[in-house]
JSON list of C-alpha atoms in Angstrom, two decimals:
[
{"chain": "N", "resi": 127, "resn": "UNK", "atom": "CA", "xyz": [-39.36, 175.44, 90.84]},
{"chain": "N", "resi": 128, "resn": "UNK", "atom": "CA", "xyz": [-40.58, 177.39, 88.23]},
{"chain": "N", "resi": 129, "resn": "UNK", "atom": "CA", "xyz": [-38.20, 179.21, 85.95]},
{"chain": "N", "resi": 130, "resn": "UNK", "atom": "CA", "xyz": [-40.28, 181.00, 83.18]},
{"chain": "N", "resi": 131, "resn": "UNK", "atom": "CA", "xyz": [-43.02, 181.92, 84.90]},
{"chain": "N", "resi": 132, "resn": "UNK", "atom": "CA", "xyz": [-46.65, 183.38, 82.29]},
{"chain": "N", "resi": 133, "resn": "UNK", "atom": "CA", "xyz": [-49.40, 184.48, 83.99]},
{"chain": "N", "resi": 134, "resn": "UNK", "atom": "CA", "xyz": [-52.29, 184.47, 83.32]},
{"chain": "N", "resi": 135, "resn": "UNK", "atom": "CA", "xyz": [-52.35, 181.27, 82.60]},
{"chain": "N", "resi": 136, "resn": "UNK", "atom": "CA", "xyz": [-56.46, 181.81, 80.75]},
{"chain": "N", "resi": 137, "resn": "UNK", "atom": "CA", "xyz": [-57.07, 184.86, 79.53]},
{"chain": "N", "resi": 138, "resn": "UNK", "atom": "CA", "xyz": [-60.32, 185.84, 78.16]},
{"chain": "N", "resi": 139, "resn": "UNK", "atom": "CA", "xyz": [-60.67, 189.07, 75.90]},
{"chain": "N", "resi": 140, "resn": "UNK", "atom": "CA", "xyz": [-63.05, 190.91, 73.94]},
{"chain": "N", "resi": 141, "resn": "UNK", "atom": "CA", "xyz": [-62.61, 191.32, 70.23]},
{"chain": "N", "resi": 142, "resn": "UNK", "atom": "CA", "xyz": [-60.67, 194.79, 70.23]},
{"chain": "N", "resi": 143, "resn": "UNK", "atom": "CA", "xyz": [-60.30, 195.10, 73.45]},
{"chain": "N", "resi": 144, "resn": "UNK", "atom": "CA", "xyz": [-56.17, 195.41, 74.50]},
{"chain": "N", "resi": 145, "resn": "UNK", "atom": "CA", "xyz": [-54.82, 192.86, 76.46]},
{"chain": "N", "resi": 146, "resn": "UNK", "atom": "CA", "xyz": [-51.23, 192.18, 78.00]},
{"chain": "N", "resi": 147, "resn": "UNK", "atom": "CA", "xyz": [-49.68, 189.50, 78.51]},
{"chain": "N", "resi": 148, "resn": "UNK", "atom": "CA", "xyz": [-46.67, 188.38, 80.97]},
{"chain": "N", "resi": 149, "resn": "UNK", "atom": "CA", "xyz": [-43.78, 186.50, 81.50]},
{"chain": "N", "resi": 150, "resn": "UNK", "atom": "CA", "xyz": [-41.11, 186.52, 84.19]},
{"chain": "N", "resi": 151, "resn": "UNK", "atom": "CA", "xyz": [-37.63, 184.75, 84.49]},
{"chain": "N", "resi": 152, "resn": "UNK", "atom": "CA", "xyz": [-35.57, 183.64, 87.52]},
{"chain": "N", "resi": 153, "resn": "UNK", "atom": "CA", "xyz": [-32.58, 182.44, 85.40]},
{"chain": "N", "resi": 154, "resn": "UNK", "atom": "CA", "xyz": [-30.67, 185.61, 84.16]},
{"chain": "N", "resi": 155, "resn": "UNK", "atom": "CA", "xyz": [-31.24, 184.56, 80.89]},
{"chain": "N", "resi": 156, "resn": "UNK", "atom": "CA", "xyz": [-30.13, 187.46, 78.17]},
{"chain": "N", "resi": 157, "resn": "UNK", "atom": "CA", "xyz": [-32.97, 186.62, 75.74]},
{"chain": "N", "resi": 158, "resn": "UNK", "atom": "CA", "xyz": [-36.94, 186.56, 76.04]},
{"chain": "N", "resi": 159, "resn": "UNK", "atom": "CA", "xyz": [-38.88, 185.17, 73.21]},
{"chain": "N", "resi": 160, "resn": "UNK", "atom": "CA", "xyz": [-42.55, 184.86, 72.57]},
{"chain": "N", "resi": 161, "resn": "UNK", "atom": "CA", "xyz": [-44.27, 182.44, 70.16]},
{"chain": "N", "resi": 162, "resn": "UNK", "atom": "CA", "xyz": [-47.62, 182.22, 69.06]},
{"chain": "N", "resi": 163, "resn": "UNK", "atom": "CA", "xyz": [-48.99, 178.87, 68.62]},
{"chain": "N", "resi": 164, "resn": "UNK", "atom": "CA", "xyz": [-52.13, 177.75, 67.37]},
{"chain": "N", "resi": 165, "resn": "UNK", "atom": "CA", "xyz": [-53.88, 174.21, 67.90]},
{"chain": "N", "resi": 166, "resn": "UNK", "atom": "CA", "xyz": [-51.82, 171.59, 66.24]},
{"chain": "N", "resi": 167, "resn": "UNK", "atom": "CA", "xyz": [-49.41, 173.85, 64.82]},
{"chain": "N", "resi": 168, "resn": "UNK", "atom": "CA", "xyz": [-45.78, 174.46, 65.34]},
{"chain": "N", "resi": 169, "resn": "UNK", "atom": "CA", "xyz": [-44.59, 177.49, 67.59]},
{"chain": "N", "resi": 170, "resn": "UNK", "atom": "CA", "xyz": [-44.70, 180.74, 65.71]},
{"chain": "N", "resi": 171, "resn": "UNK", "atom": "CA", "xyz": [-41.48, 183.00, 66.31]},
{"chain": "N", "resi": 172, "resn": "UNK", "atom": "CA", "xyz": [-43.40, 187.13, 67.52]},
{"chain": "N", "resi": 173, "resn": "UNK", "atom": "CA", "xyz": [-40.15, 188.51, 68.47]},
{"chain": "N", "resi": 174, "resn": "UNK", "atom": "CA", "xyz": [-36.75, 188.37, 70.80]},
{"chain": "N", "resi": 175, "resn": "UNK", "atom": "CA", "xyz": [-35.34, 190.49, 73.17]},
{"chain": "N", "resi": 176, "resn": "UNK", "atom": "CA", "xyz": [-31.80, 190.13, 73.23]},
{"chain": "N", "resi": 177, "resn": "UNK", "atom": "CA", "xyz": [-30.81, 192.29, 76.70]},
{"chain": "N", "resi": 178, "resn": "UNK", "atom": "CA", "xyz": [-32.72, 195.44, 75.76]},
{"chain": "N", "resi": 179, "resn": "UNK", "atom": "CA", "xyz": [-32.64, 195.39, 71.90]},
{"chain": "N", "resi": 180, "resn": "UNK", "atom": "CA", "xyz": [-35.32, 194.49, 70.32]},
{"chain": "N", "resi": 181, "resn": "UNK", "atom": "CA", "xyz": [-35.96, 192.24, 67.11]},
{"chain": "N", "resi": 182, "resn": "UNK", "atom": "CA", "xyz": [-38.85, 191.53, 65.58]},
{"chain": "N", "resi": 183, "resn": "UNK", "atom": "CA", "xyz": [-39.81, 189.14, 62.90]},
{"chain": "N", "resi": 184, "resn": "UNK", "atom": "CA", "xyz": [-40.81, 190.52, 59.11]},
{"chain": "N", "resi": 185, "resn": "UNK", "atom": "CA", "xyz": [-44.06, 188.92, 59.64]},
{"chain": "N", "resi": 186, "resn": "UNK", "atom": "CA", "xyz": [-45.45, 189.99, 62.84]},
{"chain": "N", "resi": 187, "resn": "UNK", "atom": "CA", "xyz": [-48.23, 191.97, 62.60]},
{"chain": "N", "resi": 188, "resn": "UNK", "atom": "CA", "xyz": [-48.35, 195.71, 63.98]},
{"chain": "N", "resi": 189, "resn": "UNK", "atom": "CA", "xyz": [-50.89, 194.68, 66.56]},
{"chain": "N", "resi": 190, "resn": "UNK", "atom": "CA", "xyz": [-48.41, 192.77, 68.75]},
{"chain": "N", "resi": 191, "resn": "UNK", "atom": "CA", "xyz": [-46.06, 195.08, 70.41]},
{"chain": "N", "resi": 192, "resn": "UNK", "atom": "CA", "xyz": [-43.34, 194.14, 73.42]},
{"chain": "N", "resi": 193, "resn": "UNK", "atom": "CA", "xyz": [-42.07, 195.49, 76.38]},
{"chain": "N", "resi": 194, "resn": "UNK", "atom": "CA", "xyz": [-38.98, 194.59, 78.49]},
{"chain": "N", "resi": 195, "resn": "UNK", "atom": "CA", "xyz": [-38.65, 196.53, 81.40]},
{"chain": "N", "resi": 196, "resn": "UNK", "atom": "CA", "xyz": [-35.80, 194.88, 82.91]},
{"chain": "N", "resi": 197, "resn": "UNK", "atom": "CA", "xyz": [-34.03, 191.38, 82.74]},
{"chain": "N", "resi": 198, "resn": "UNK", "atom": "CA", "xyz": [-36.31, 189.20, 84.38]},
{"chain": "N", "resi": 199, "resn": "UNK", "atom": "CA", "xyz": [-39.73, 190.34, 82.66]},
{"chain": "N", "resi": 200, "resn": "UNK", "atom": "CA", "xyz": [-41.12, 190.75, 79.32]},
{"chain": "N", "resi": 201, "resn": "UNK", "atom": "CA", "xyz": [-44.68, 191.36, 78.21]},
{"chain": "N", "resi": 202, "resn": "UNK", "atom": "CA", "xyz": [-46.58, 190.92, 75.38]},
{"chain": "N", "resi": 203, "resn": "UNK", "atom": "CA", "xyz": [-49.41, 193.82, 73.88]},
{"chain": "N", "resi": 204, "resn": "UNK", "atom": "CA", "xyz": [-52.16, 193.03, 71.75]},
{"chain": "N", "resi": 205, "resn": "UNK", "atom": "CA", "xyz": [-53.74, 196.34, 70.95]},
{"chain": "N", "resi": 206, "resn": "UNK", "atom": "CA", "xyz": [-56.48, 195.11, 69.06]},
{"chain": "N", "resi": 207, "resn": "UNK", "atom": "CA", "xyz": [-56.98, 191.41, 69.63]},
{"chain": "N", "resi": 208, "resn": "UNK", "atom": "CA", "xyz": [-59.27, 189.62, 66.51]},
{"chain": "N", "resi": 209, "resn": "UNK", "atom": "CA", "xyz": [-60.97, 186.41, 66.32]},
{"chain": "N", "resi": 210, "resn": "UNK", "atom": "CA", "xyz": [-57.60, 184.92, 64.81]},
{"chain": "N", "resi": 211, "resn": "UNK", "atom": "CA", "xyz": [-55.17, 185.95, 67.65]},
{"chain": "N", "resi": 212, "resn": "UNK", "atom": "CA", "xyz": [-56.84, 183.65, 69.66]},
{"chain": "N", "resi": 213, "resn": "UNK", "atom": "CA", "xyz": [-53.89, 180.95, 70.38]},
{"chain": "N", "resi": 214, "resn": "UNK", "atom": "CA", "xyz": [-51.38, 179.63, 72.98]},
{"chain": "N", "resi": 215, "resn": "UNK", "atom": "CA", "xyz": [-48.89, 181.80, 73.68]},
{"chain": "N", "resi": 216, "resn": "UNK", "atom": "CA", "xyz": [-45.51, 181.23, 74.58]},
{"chain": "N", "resi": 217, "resn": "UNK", "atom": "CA", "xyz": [-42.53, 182.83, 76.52]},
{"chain": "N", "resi": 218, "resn": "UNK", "atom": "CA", "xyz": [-39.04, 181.68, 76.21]},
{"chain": "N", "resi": 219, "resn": "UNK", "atom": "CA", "xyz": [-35.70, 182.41, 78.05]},
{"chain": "N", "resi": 220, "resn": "UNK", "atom": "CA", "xyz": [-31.95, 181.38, 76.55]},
{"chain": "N", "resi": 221, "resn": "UNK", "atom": "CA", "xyz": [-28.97, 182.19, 77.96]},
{"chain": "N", "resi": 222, "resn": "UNK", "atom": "CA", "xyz": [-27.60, 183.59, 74.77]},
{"chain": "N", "resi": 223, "resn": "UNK", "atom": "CA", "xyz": [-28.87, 183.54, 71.49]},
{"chain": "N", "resi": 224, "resn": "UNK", "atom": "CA", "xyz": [-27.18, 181.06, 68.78]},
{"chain": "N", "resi": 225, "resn": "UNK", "atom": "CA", "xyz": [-27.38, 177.75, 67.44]},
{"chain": "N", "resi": 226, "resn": "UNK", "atom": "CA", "xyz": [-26.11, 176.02, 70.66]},
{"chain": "N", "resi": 227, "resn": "UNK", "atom": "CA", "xyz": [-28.43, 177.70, 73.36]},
{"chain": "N", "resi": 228, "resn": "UNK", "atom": "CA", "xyz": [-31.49, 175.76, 74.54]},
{"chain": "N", "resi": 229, "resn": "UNK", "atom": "CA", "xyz": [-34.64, 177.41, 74.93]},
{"chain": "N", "resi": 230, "resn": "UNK", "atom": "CA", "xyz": [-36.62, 177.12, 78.47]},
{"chain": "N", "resi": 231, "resn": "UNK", "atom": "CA", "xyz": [-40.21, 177.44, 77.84]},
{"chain": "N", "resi": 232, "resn": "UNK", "atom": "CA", "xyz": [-42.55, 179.09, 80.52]},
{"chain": "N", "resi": 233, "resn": "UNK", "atom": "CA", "xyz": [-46.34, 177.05, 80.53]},
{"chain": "N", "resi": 234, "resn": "UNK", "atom": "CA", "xyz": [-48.15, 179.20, 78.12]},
{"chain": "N", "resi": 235, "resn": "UNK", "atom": "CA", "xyz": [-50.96, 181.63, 78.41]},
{"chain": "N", "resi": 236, "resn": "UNK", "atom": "CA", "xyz": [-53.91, 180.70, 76.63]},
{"chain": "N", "resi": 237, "resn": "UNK", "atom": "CA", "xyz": [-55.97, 183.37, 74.96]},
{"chain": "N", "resi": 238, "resn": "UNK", "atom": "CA", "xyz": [-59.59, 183.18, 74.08]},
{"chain": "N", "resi": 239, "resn": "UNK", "atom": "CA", "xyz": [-61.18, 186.37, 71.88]},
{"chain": "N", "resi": 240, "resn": "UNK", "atom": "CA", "xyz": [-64.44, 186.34, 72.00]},
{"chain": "W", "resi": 132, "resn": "UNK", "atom": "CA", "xyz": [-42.06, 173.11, 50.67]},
{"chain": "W", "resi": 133, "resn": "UNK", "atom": "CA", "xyz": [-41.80, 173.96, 54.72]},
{"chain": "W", "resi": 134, "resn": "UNK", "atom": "CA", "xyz": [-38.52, 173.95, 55.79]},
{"chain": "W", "resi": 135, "resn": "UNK", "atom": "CA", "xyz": [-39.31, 171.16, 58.75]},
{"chain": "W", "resi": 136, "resn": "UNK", "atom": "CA", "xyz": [-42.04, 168.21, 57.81]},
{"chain": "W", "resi": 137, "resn": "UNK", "atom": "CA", "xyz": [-43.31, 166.13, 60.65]},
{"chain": "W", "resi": 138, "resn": "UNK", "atom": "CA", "xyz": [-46.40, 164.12, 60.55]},
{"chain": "W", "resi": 139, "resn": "UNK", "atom": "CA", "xyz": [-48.71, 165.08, 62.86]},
{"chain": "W", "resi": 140, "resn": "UNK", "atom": "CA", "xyz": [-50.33, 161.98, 63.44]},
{"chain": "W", "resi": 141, "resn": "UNK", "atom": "CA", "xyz": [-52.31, 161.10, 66.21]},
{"chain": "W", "resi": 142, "resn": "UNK", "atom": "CA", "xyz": [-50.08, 158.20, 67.01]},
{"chain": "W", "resi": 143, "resn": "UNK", "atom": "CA", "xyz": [-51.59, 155.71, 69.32]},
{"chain": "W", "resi": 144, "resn": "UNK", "atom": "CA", "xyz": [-49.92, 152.59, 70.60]},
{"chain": "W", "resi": 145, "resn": "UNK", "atom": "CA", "xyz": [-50.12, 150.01, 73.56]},
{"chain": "W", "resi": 146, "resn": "UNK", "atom": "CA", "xyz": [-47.87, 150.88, 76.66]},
{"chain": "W", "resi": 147, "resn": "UNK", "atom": "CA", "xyz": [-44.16, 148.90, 76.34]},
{"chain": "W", "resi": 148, "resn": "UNK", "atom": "CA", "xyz": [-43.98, 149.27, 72.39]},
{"chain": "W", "resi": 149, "resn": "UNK", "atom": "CA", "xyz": [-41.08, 151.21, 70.77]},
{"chain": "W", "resi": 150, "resn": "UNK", "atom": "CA", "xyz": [-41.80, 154.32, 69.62]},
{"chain": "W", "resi": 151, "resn": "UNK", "atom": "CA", "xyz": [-40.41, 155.98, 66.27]},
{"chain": "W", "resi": 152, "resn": "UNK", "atom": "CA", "xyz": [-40.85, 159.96, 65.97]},
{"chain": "W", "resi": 153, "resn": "UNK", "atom": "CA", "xyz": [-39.62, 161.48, 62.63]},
{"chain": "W", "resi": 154, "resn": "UNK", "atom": "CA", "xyz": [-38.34, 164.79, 60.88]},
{"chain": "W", "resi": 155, "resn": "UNK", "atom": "CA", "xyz": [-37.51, 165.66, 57.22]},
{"chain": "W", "resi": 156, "resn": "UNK", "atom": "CA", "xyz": [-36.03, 168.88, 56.41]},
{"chain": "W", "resi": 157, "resn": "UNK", "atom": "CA", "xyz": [-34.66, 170.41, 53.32]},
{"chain": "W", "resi": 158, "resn": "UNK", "atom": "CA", "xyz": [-31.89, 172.90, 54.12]},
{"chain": "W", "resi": 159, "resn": "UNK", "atom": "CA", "xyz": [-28.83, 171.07, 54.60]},
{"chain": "W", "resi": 160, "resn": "UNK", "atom": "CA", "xyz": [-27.51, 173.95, 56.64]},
{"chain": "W", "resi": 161, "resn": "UNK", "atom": "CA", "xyz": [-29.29, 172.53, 59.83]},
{"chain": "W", "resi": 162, "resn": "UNK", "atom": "CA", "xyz": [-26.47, 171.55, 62.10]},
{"chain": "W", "resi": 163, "resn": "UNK", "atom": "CA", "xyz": [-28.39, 171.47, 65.98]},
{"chain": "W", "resi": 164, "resn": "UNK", "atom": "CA", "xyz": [-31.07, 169.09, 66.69]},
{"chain": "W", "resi": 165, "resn": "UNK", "atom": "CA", "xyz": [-34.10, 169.32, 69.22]},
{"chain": "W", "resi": 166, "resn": "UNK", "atom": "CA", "xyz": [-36.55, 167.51, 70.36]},
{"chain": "W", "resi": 167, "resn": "UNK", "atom": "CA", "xyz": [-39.07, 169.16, 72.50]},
{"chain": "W", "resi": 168, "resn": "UNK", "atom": "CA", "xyz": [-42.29, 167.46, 74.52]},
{"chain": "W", "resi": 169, "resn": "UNK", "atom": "CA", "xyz": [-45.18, 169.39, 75.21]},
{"chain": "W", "resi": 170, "resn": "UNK", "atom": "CA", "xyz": [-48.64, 168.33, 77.81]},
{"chain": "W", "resi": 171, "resn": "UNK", "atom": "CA", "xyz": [-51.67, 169.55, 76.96]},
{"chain": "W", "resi": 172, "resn": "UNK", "atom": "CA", "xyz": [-51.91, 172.68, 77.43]},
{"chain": "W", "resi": 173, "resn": "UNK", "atom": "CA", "xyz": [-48.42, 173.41, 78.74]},
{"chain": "W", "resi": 174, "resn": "UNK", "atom": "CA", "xyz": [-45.26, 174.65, 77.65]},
{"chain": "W", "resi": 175, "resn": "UNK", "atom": "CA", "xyz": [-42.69, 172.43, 75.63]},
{"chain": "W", "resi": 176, "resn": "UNK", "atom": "CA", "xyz": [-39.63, 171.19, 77.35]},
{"chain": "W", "resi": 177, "resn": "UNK", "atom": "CA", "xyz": [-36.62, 170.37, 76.14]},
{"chain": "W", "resi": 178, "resn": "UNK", "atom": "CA", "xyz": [-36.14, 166.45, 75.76]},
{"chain": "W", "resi": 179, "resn": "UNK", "atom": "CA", "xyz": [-33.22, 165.64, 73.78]},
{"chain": "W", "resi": 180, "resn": "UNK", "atom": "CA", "xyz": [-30.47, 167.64, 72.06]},
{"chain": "W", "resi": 181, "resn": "UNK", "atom": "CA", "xyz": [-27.63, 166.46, 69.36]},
{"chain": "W", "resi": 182, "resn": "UNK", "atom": "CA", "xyz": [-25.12, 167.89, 67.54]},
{"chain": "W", "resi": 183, "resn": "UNK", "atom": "CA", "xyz": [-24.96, 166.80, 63.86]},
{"chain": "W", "resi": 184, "resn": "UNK", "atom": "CA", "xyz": [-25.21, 163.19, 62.61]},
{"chain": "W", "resi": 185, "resn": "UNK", "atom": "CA", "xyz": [-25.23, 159.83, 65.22]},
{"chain": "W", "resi": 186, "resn": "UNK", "atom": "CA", "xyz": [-27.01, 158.80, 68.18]},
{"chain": "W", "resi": 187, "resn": "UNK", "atom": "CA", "xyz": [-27.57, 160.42, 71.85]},
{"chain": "W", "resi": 188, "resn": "UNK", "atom": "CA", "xyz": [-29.05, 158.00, 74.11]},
{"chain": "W", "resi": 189, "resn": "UNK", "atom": "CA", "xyz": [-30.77, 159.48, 77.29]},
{"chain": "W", "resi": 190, "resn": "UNK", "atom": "CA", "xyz": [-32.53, 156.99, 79.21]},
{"chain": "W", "resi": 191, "resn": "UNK", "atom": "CA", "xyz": [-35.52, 155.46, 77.57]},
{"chain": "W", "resi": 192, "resn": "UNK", "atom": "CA", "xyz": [-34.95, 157.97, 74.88]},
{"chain": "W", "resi": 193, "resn": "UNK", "atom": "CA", "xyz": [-32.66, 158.17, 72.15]},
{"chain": "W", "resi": 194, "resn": "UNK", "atom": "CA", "xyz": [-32.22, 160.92, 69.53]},
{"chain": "W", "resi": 195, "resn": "UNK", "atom": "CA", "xyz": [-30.69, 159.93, 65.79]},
{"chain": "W", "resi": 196, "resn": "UNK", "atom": "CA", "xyz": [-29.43, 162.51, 63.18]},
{"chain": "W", "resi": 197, "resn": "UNK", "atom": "CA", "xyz": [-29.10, 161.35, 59.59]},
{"chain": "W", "resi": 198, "resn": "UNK", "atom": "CA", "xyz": [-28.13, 164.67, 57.82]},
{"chain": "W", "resi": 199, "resn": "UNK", "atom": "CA", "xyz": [-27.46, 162.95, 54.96]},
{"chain": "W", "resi": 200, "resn": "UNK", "atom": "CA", "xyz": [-30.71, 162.34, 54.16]},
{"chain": "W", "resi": 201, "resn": "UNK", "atom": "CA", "xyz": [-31.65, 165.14, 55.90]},
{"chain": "W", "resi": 202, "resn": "UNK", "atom": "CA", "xyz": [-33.83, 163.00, 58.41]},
{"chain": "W", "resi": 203, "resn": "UNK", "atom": "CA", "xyz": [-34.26, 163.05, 61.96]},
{"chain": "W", "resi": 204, "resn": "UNK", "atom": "CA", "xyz": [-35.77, 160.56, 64.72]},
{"chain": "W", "resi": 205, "resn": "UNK", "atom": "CA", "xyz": [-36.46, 160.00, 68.37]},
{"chain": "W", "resi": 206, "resn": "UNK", "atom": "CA", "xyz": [-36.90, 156.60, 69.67]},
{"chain": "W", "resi": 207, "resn": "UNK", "atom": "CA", "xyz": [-38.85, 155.67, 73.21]},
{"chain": "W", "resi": 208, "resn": "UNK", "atom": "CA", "xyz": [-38.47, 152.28, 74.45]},
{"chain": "W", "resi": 209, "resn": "UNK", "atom": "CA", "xyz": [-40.76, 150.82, 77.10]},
{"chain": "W", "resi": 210, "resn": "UNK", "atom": "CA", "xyz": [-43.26, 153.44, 76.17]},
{"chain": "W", "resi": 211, "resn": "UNK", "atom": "CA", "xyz": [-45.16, 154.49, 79.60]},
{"chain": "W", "resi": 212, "resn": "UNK", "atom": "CA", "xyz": [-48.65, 156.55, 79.70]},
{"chain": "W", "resi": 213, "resn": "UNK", "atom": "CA", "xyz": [-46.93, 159.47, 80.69]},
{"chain": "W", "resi": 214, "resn": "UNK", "atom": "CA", "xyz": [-45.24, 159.78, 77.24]},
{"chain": "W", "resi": 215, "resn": "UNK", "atom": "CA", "xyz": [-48.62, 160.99, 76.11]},
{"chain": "W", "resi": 216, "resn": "UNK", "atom": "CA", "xyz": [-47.99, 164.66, 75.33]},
{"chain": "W", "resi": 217, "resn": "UNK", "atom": "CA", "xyz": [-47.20, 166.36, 71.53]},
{"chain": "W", "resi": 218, "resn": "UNK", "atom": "CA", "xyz": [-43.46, 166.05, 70.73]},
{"chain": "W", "resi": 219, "resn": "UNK", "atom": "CA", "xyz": [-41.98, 168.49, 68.10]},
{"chain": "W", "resi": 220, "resn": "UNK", "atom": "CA", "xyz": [-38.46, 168.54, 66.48]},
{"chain": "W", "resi": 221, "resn": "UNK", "atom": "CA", "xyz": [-36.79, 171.68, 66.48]},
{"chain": "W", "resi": 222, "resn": "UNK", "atom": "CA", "xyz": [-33.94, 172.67, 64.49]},
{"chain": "W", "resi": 223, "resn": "UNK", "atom": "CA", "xyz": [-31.33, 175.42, 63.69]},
{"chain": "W", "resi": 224, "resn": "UNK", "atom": "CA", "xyz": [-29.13, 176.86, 61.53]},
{"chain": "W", "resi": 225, "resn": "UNK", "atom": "CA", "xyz": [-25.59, 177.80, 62.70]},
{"chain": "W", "resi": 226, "resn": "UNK", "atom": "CA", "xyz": [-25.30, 181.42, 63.68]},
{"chain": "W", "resi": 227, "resn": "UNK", "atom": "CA", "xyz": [-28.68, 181.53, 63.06]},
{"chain": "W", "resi": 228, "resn": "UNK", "atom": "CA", "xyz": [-30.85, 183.26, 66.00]},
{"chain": "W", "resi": 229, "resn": "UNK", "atom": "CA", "xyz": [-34.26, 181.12, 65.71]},
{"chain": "W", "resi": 230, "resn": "UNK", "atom": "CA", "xyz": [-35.22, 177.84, 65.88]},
{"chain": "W", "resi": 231, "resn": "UNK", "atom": "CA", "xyz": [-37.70, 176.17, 63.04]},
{"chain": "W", "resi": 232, "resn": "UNK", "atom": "CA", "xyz": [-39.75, 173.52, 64.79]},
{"chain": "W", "resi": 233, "resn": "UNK", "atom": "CA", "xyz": [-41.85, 170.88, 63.15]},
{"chain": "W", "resi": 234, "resn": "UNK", "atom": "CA", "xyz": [-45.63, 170.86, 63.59]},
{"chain": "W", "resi": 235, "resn": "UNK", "atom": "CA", "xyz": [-45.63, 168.26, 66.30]},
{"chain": "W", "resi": 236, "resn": "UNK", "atom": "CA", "xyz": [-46.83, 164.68, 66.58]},
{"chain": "W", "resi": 237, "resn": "UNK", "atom": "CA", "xyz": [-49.07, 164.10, 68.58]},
{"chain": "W", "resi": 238, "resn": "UNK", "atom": "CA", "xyz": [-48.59, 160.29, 71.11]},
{"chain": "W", "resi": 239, "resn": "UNK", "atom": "CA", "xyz": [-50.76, 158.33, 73.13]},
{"chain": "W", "resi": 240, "resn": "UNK", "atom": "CA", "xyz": [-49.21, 155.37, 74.98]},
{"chain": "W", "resi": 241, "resn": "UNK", "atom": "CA", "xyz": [-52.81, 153.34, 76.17]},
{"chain": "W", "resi": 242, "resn": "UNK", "atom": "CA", "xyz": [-52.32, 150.88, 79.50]}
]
């Protein structure tokens, strides 16, 4: 069964046209990542939610925003999607955050900008 | 320098060899050690994950930690087609809230 659950899995979008993407959990977890990752290249840390707090990293750009509305989903905003956000992007779920929690990754939703 | 190297290949080899997956990193502060496999066009999974330096065995798998040459591996033996997939290392700091993960090699095991 399915624990981190993205939909859509394709998404098509229109250069500067906002989009949303989604991620639910079934495990509880405290923490909700999402990483941006780009063909052949490593996951890219957006941001975490650890419970409600959020924490973003010093080189996200403006145009991705989150939401967490409650524990078991988290969504990702692209207000103005370019040419370059186009990329896999990936939810993640830990119990906790730390050095010894493992990460459960959700399938990915892939976004095209056209 | 990036923090986590890992050729990024294409590796391709014939179904039953041994495989050898590497990492180098630089900061010697590294203490937890991932290894994650990802399909096409799904979402990595965890695979294997040590503690500091030695061995983990897991089945066909087996996960060694050299951190002092700051130099990670993952072994498959009796490589099977459905090892094909991308497999990245991932690694973190203690206390630290984010993992670093390499680029990724990508594997084909041909029948």
């Amino acid at each position: 069964d399915a624990m981190v659950i993205q939909n859509p899995r394709y998404q098509v979008t229109q250069f500067g046209k906002p989009v949303t993407l989604s991620c639910s959990q079934t495990l509880n977890h405290n923490v909700m990542y999402w990483y941006q990752q780009k063909s052949s290249q490593a996951p890219k840390l957006l941001f975490h939610y650890y419970d409600k707090d959020f924490n973003n990293e010093a080189d996200t750009p403006d145009n991705f925003q989150s939401r967490r509305p409650n524990t078991s989903f988290c969504f990702l905003d692209i207000r103005s999607p370019g040419l370059g956000d186009a990329a896999m992007y990936l939810c993640a779920t830990s119990r906790d955050v730390g050095a010894g929690e493992k990460l459960f990754f959700g399938s990915g939703t892939q976004l095209s900008v056209l | 320098q990036k923090e986590v190297e890992q050729d990024p290949g294409p590796l391709s080899v014939p179904e039953g060899a041994i495989v050898s997956l590497n990492c180098t990193y630089s900061n010697s502060a590294f203490q937890y050690f991932m290894w994650y496999r990802q399909y096409s066009r799904k979402g990595p999974e965890l695979l294997m994950y040590t503690y500091s330096s030695g061995n983990k065995e897991d089945g066909r798998f087996t996960a060694q930690v050299d951190k002092s040459s700051k130099y990670i591996s993952l072994f498959i033996r009796d490589s099977q087609p459905s090892d094909s997939a991308t497999y990245l290392c991932a690694l973190i700091i203690q206390g630290a809230q984010k993992l670093v993960f390499g680029q990724g090699t990508r594997l084909t095991i041909n029948p």
